[in-house]
Coordinates of C-alpha atoms in Angstrom, one line a residue:
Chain A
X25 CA 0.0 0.0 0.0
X26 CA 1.6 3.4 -1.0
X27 CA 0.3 6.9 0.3
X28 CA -0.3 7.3 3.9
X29 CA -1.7 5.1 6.5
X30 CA -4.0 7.5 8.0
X31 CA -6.0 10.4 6.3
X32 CA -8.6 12.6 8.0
X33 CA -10.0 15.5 5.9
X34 CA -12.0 18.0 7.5
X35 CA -13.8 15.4 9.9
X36 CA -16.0 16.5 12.4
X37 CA -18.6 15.1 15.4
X38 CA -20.8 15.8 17.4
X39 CA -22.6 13.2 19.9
X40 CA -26.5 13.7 19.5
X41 CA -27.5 17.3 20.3
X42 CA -24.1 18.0 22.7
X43 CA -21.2 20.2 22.0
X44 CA -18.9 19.4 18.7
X45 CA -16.9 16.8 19.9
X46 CA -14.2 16.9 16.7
X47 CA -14.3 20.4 14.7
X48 CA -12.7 19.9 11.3
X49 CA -9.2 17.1 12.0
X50 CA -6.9 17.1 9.3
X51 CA -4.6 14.5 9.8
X52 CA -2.0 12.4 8.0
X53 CA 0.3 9.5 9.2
X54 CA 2.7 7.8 7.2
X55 CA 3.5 4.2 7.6
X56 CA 6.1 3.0 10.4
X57 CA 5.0 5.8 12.3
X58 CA 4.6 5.4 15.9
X59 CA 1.9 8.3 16.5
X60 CA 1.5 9.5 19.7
X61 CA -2.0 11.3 20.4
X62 CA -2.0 13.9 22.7
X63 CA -4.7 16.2 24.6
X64 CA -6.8 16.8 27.8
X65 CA -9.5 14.5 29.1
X66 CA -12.6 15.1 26.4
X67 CA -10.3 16.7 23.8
X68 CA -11.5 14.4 21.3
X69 CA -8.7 11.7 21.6
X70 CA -10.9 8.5 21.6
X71 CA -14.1 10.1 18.8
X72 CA -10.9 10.2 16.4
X73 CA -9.9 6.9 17.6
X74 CA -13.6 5.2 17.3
X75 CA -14.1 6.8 13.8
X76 CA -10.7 5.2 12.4
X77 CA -11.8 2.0 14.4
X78 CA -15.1 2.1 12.3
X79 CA -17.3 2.6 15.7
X80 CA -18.6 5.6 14.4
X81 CA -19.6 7.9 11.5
X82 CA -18.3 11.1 11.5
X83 CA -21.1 14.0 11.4
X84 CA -18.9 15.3 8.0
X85 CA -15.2 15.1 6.7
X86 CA -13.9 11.8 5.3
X87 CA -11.4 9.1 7.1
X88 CA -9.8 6.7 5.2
X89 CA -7.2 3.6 6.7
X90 CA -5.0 1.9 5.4
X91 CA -6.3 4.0 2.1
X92 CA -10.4 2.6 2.9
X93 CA -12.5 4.9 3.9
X94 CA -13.8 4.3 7.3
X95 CA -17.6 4.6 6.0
X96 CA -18.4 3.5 2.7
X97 CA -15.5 0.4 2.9
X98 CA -15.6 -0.9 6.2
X99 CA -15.2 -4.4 6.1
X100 CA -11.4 -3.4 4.1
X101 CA -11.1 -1.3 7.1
X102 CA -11.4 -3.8 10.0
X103 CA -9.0 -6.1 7.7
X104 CA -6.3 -4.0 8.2
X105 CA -6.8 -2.2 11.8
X106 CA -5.8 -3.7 15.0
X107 CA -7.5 -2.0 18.5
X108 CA -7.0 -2.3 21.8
X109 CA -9.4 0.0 23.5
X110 CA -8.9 2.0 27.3
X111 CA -9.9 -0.5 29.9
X112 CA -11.4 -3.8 27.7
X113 CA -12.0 -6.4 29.9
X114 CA -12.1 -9.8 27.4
X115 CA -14.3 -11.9 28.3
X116 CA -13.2 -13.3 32.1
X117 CA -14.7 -16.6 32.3
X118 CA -13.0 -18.1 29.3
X119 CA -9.3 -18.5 28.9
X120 CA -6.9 -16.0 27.4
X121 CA -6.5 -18.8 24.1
X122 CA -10.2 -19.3 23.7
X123 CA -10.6 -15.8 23.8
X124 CA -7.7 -14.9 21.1
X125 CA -9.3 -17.6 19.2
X126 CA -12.9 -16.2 19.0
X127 CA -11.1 -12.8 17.7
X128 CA -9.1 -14.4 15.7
X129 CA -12.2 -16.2 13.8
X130 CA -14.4 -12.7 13.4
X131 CA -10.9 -11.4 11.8
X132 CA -11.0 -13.8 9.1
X133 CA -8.2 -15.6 10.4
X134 CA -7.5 -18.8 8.5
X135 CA -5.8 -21.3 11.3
X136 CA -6.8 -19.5 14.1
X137 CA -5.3 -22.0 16.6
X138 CA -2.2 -21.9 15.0
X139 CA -2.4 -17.7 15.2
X140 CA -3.1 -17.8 18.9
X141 CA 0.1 -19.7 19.7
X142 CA 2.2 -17.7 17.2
X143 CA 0.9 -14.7 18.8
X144 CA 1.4 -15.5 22.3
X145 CA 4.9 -17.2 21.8
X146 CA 5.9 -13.8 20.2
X147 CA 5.0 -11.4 22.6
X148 CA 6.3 -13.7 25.2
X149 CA 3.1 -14.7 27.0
X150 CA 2.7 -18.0 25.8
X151 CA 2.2 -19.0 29.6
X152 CA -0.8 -17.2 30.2
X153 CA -3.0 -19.4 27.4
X154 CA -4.7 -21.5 29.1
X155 CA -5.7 -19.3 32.0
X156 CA -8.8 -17.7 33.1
X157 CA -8.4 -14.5 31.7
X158 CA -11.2 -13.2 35.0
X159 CA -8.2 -13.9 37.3
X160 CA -5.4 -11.5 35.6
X161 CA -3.5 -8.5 36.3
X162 CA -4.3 -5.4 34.6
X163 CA -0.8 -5.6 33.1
X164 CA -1.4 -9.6 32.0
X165 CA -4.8 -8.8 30.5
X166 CA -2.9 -5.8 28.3
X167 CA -0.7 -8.6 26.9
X168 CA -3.6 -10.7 26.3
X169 CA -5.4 -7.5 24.9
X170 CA -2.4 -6.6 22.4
X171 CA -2.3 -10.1 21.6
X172 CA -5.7 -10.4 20.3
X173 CA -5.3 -6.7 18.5
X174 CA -2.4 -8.4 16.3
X175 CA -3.4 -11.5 16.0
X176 CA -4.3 -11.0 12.0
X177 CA -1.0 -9.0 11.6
X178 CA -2.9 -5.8 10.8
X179 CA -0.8 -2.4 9.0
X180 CA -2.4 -0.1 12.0
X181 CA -2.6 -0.7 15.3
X182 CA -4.8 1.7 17.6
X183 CA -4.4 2.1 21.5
X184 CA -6.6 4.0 23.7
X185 CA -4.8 4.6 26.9
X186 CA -2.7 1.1 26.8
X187 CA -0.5 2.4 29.8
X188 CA -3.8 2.5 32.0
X189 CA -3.7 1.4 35.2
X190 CA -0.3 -0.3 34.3
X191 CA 2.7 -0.8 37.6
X192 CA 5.9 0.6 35.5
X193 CA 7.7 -3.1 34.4
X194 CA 4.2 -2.9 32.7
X195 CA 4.5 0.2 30.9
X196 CA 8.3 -0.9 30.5
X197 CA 7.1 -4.3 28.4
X198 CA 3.9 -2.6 26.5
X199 CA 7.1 -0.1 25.2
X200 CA 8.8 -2.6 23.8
X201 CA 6.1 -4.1 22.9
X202 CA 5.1 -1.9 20.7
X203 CA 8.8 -0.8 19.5
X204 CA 8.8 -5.0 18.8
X205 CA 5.4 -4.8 16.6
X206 CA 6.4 -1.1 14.6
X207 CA 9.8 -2.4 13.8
X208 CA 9.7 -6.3 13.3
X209 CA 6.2 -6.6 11.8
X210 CA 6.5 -2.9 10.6
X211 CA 2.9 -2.3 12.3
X212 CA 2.0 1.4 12.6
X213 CA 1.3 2.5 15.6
X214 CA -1.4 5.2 16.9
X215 CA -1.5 5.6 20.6
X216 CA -3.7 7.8 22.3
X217 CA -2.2 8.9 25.7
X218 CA -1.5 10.8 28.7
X219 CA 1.6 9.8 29.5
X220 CA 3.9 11.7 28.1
X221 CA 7.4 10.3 29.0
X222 CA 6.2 7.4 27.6
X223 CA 5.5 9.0 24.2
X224 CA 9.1 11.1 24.6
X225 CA 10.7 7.4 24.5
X226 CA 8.2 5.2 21.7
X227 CA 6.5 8.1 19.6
X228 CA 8.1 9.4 15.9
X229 CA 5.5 11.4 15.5
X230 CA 2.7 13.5 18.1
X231 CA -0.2 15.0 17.6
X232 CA -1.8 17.6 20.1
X233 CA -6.0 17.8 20.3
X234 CA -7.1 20.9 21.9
X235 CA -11.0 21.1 22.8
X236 CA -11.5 19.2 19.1
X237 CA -9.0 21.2 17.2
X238 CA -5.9 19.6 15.8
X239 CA -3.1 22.7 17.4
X240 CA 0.1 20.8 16.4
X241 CA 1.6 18.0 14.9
X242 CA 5.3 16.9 13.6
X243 CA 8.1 14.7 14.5
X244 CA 9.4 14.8 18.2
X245 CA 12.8 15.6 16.4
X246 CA 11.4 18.5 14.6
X247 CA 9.0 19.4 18.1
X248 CA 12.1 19.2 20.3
X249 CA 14.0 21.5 17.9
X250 CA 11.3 23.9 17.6
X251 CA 10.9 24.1 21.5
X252 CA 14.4 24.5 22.3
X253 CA 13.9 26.6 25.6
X254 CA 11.7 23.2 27.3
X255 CA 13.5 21.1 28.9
X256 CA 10.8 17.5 28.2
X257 CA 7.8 17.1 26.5
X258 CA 5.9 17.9 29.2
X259 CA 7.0 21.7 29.3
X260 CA 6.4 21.7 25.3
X261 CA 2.9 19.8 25.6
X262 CA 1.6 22.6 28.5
X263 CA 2.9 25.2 26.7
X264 CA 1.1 24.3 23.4
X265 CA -2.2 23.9 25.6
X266 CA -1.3 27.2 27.3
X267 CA -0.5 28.9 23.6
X268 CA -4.0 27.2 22.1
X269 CA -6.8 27.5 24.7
Chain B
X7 CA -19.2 -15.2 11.2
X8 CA -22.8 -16.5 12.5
X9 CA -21.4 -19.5 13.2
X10 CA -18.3 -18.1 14.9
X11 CA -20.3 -15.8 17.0
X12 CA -23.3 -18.7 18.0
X13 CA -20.5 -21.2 19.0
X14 CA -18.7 -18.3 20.6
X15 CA -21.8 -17.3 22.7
X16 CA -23.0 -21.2 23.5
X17 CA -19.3 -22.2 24.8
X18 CA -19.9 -18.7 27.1
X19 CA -22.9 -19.9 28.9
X20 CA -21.5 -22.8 28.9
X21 CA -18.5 -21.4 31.0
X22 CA -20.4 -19.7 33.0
X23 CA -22.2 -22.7 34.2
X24 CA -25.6 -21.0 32.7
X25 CA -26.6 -23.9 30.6
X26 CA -26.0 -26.0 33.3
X27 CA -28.3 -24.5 35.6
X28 CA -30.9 -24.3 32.9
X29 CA -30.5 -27.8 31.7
X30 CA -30.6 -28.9 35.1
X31 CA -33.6 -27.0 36.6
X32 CA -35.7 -27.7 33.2
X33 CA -35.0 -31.2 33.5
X34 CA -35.3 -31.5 37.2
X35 CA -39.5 -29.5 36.6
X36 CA -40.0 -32.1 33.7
X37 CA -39.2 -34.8 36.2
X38 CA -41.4 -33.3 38.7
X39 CA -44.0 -33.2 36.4
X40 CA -43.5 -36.8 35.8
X41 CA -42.8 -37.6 39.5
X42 CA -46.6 -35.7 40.3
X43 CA -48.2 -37.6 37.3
X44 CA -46.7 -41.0 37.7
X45 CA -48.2 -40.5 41.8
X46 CA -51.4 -39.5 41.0
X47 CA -51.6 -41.8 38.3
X48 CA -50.2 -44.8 41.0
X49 CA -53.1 -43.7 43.5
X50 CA -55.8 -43.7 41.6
X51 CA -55.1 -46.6 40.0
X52 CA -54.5 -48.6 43.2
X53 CA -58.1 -46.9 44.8
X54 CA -59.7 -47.8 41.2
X55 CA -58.1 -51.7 41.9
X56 CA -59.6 -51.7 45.3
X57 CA -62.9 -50.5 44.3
X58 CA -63.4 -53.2 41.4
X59 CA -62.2 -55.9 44.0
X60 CA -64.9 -54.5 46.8
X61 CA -67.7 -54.2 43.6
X62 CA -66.7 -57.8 42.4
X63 CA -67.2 -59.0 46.3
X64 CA -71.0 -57.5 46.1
X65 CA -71.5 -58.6 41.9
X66 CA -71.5 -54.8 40.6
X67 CA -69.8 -54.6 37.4
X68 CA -66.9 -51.9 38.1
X69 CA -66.7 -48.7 35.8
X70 CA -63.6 -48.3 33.4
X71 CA -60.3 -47.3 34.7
X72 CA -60.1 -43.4 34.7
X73 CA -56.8 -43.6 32.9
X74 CA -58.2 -45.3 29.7
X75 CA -60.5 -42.5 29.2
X76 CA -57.6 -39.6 29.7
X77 CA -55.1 -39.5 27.0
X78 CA -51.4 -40.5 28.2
X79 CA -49.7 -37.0 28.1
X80 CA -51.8 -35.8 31.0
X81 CA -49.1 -37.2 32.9
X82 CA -47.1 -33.9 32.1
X83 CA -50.2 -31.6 31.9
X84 CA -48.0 -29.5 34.6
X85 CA -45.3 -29.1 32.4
X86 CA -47.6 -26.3 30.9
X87 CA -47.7 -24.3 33.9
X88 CA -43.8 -24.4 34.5
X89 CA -42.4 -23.5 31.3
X90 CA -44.4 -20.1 31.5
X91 CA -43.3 -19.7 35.4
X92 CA -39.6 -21.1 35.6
X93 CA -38.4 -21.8 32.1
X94 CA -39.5 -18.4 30.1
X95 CA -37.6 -16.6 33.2
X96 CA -34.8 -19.1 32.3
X97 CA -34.7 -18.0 29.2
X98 CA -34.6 -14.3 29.5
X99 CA -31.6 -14.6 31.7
X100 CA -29.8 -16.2 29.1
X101 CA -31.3 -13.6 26.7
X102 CA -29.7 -11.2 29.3
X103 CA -26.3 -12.5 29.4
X104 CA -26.2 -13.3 25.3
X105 CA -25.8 -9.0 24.8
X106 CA -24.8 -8.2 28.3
X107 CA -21.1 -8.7 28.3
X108 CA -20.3 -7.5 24.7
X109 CA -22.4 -3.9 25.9
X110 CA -21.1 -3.5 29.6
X111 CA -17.5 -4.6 29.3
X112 CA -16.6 -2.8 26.1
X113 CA -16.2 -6.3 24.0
X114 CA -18.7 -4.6 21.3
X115 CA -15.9 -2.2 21.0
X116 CA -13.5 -5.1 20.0
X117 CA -16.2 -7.2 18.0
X118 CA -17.2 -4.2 15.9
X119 CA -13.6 -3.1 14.9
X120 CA -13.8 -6.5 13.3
X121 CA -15.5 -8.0 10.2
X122 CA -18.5 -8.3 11.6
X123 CA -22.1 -6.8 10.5
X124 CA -24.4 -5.9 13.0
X125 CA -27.3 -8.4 10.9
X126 CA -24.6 -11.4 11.3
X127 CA -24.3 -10.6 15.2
X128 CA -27.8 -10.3 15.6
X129 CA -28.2 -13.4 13.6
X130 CA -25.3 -15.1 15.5
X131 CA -26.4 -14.1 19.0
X132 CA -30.4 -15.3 18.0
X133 CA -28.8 -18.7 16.4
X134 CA -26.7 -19.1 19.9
X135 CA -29.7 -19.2 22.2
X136 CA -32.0 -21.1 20.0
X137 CA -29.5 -23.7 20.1
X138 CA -29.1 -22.8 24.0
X139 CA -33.1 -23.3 24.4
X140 CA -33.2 -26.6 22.1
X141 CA -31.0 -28.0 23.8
X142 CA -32.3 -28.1 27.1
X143 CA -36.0 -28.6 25.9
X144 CA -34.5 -31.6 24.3
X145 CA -33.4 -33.2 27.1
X146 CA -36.4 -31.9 28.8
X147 CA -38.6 -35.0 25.9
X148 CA -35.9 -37.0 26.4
X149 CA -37.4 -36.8 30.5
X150 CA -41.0 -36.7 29.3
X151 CA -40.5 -40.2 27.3
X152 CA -38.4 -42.2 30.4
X153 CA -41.4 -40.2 32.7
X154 CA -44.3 -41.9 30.0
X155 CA -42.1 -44.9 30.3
X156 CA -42.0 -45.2 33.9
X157 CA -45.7 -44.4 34.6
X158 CA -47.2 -46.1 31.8
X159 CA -45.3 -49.2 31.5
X160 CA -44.3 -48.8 27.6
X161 CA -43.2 -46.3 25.3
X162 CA -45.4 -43.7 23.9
X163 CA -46.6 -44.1 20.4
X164 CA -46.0 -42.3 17.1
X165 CA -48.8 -40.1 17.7
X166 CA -47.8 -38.9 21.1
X167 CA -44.4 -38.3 20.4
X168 CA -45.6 -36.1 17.6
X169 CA -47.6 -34.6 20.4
X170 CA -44.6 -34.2 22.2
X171 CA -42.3 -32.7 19.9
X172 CA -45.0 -30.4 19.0
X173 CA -45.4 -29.4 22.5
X174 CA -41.8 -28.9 22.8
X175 CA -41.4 -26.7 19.1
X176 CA -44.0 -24.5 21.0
X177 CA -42.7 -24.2 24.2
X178 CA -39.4 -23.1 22.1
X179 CA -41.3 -20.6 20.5
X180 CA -42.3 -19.3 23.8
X181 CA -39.0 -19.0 25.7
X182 CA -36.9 -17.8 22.4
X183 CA -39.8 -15.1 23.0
X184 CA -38.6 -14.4 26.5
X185 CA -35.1 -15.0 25.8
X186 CA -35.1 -12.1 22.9
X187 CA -37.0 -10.3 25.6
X188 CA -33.9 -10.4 27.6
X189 CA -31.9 -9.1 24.9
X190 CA -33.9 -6.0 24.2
X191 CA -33.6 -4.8 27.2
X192 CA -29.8 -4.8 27.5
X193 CA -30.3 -3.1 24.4
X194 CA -32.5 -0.2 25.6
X195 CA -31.5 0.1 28.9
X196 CA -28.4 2.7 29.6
X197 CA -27.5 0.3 32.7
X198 CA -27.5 -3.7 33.2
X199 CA -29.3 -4.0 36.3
X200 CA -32.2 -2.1 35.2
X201 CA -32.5 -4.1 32.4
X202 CA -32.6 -7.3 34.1
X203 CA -35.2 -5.6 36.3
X204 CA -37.1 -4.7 33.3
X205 CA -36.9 -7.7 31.7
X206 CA -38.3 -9.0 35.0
X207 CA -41.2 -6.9 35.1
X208 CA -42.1 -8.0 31.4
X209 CA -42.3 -11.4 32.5
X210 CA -44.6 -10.7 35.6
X211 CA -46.5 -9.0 33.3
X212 CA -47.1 -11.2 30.2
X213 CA -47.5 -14.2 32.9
X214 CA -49.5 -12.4 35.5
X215 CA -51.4 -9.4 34.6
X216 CA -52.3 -9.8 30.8
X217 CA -53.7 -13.1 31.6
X218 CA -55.3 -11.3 34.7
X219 CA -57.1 -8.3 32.3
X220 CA -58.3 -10.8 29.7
X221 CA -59.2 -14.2 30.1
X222 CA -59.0 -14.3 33.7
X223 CA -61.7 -11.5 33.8
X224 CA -64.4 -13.5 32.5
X225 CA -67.4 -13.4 34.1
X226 CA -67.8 -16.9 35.0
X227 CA -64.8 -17.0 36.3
X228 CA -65.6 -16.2 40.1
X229 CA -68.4 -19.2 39.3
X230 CA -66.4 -21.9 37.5
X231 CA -62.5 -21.9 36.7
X232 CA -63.5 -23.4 32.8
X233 CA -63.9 -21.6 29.9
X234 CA -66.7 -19.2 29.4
X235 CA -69.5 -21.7 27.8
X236 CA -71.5 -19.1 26.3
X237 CA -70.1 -15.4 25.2
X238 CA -71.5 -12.5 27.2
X239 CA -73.5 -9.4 26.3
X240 CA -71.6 -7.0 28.4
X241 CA -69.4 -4.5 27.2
X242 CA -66.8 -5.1 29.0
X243 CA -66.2 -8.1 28.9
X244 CA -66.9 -8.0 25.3
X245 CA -63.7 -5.8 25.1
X246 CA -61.9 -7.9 27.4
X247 CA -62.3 -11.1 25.2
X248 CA -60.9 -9.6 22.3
X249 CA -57.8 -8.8 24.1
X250 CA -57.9 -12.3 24.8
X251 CA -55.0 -13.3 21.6
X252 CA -52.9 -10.9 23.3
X253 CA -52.3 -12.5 26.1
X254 CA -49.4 -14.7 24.8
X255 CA -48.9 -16.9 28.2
X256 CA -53.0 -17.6 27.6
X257 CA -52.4 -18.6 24.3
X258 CA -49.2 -20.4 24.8
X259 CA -51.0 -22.5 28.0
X260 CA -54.5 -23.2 25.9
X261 CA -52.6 -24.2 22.8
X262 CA -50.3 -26.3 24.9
X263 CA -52.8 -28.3 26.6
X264 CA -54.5 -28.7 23.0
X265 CA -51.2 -30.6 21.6
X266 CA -50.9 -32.8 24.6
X267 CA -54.8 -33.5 24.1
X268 CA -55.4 -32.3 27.6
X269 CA -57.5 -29.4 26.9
X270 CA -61.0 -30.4 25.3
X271 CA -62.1 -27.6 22.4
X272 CA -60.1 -26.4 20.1
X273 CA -59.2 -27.7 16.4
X274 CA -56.1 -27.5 15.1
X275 CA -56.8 -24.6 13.1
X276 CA -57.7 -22.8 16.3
X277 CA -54.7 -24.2 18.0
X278 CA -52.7 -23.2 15.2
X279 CA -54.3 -19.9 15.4
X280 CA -53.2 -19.7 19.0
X281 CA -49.4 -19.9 18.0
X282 CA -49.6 -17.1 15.9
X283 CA -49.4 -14.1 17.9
X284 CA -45.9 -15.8 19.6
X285 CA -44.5 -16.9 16.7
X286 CA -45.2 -12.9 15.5
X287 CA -44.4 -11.4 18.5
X288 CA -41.1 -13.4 18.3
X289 CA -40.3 -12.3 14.5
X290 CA -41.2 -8.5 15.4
X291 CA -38.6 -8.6 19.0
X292 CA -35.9 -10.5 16.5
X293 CA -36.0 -7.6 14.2
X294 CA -36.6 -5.3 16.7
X295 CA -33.2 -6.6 18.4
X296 CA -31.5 -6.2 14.8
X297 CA -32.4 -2.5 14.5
X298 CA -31.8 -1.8 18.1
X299 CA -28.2 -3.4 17.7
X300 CA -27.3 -1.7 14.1
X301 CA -28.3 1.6 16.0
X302 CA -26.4 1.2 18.8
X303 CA -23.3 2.9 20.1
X304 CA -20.6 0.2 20.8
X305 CA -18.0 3.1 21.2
X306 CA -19.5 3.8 24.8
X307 CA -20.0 0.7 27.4
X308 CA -22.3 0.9 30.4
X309 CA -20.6 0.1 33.5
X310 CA -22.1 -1.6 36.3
X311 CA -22.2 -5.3 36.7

């Protein structure tokens, strides 16, 4: 696939009869890009996220993944989009395998057993297959979460929050996790998140939502040249919110 | 992807011991049913035995044996009365659960960013709890027969097994109703608990009130507890008698006891008739289910358990 990964032209949304949610995104993500979404709680993060992930139509503006448009060809869509969502809990009273391998079947995948143990053997979790999936950590359901988000080897992989409620040898293994997935399976990557050392040490690329509005986005080379006075992203990311409110 | 997602949801309840308890509790009611037949039947046979012996001692000429003139399902006539009461509640619960998870715990989230229609998870979850349903009404014949067997000394012939099976397609009518009913609600309801609870008060009041404002208000009634024997001239109860087909659990009893030949009345156009509003009722709450789901927003989960 050539051209960009990600394309969002002049898409807004608005939930029902409540304030725009999303007021005119342009957006574009080249492949191998580790994208690191950025803003306040209700700027918008996850709408973006659940239009891309097909979960919703935007009011107007078109979306395309993967180079499909996220309305008119879904099914294409969901072929090539993995997602693991903030806080999914799987389902608890079945085992981490038979969950994968549920996924794995509404993904089209054809030897789903076989996907699940590939799957789990690479991300180094091959241990937690047969158990109760109701009886894990946070940080063990993650694994099982990411697992089942790759398990048809998708171009684009969405994460809402991943770092969530994780201890830090958990945020420490979902980094290199992800470095793994962008760089051996060359899976992009499109994080939405709060934490922002995090995205300092994984993300190429960031993107800051303020109150709907897309207020910045470029490299974190190009963003730490431009900010040479901050001393982290931290500084840079409250002074942009600062500069655009 | 139906297939995927019936399997899926059948290995679930499954899991979660829910098919279990169903099979277990419909099974153990059918064997009651038996258990209350097969006694009664034991009694009066052994007071029938005792009265030809003390009418042969005095040279009477004893009457027939009750039984011969009742037709062998009335040993499970009670099985009518507890698949409205235990099973259809049965049924919504698994109804309940089928949607729950996949709304509450953000799983629609992950099913929906896959290849999957809303029609072919409707059609998936719907295909899921038939099977669910047939399977424990299956074992629940498979009860009936060894309970005919026990009480009557032989199996039952062709003609009440079609009677049986017949019962049993129409008592799967009934409970996919209430299991469908179960879904709905999880579908309509912002929170889970009030939708079991609403799902609850549907059942009270198909199986308790309906029944209560139509056929139960017939005038001879509070005289007789049979059928009206001839109609009435008042104007309510004029009104109330037509609202009679809606009562479903009405319908469902009076057409039951017509396939097990216990009722006495109806042809089998007019029990046929009597399926009818179910079987509709069922089709409108299936595609009502399919609208509600391909409407639905799977980006936000409710939250309580």
């Amino acid at each position: 696939m050539d051209g960009p990964v990600i394309e969002m032209s002049g898409v807004r949304h608005r939930y029902d009869d409540t304030l725009e949610v999303l007021r005119g995104i342009d957006l574009t993500i080249e492949r191998g890009e580790v994208f690191g979404f950025l803003g306040h709680n209700g700027a918008g993060k996850t709408t973006a996220m659940n239009i891309l992930t097909t979960l919703i139509v935007p009011t107007a503006g078109t979306a395309r993944a993967c180079g499909y448009d996220v309305v008119e060809q879904r099914r294409e869509v969901t072929g090539c989009i993995g997602y693991l969502p903030a806080d999914v809990r799987l389902y608890g009273h079945m085992t981490a395998a038979e969950n994968l391998e549920f996924f794995a079947r509404l993904s089209g995948v054809a030897d789903p057993r076989r996907a699940v143990i590939e799957t789990l053997d690479y991300l180094g979790c091959a241990d937690l297959a047969d158990r109760r999936v109701g009886a894990f950590s946070t940080g063990m359901r993650q694994r099982i979460g990411i697992a089942q988000a790759v398990l048809h080897r998708p171009k684009v992989l969405f994460l809402d929050e991943p770092t969530a409620g994780l201890d830090p040898l958990g945020v420490r293994q979902l980094r290199e996790t992800m470095l793994r997935l962008n760089q051996d399976l060359a899976i992009t990557v499109f994080m939405n998140t709060h934490l922002l050392s995090e995205v300092a040490k994984v993300c190429t690329t960031i993107g800051v939502l303020n109150h709907g509005a897309l207020v910045y986005k470029d490299s974190i080379a190009e963003t730490t040249r431009r900010f040479p006075n901050e001393a982290s992203l931290e500084d840079i990311y409250a002074l942009m919110e600062a500069t655009s409110a | 992807m139906i297939v995927t997602i019936a399997a899926h949801q059948v290995q679930s309840l499954r899991r979660r011991r829910v098919l279990a308890v169903f099979l277990g509790l419909v099974v153990a009611m059918t064997a009651l049913a038996g258990a209350i037949g097969w006694s009664s039947h034991r009694t009066i046979v052994r007071v029938y035995n005792e009265a030809v012996t003390l009418l042969a001692a005095e040279g009477k000429t004893a009457p027939p044996n009750p039984f011969e003139l009742k037709p062998s399902l009335s040993l499970l006539s009670n099985m009518v009365i507890y698949i409205p009461l235990i099973g259809a509640l049965l049924a919504m619960i698994v109804g309940h659960l089928s949607v729950a998870d996949d709304e509450s715990s953000g799983l629609g989230r992950l099913i929906f960013s896959r290849r999957v229609s809303r029609s072919s998870y409707v059609a998936g979850k719907l295909a899921g709890t038939a099977v669910v349903i047939a399977t424990v009404l299956a074992a629940s014949l498979a009860v009936s027969v060894i309970a005919l067997l026990v009480a009557n000394g032989s199996l039952p012939g062709e003609g009440d097994l079609a009677r049986l099976a017949g019962f049993y397609g129409l008592s799967w009518l009934y409970l996919m109703l209430f299991a469908v009913i179960g879904m709905v609600t999880v579908l309509v309801m912002s929170r889970r608990s009030l939708a079991l609870l609403s799902a609850l008060g549907i059942w009270l009041v198909i199986t308790f009130v309906v029944p209560q404002v139509t056929s139960g208000l017939r005038p001879t009634t509070s005289l007789n507890p049979i059928s009206d024997p001839a109609g009435t001239s008042e104007a309510f109860f004029r009104v109330t008698n037509r609202a009679r087909p809606f009562s479903i659990s009405e319908q469902y009893k009076t057409a039951g006891t017509q396939i097990l030949q216990i009722g006495i009345g109806d042809t089998t156009a007019e029990t046929l008739l009597r399926v009818l509003p179910i079987a509709g009722l069922l089709v409108c709450l299936a595609f009502l289910t399919a609208w509600l789901v391909g409407h639905h927003d799977y980006s936000r989960s409710t939250s309580d358990g």
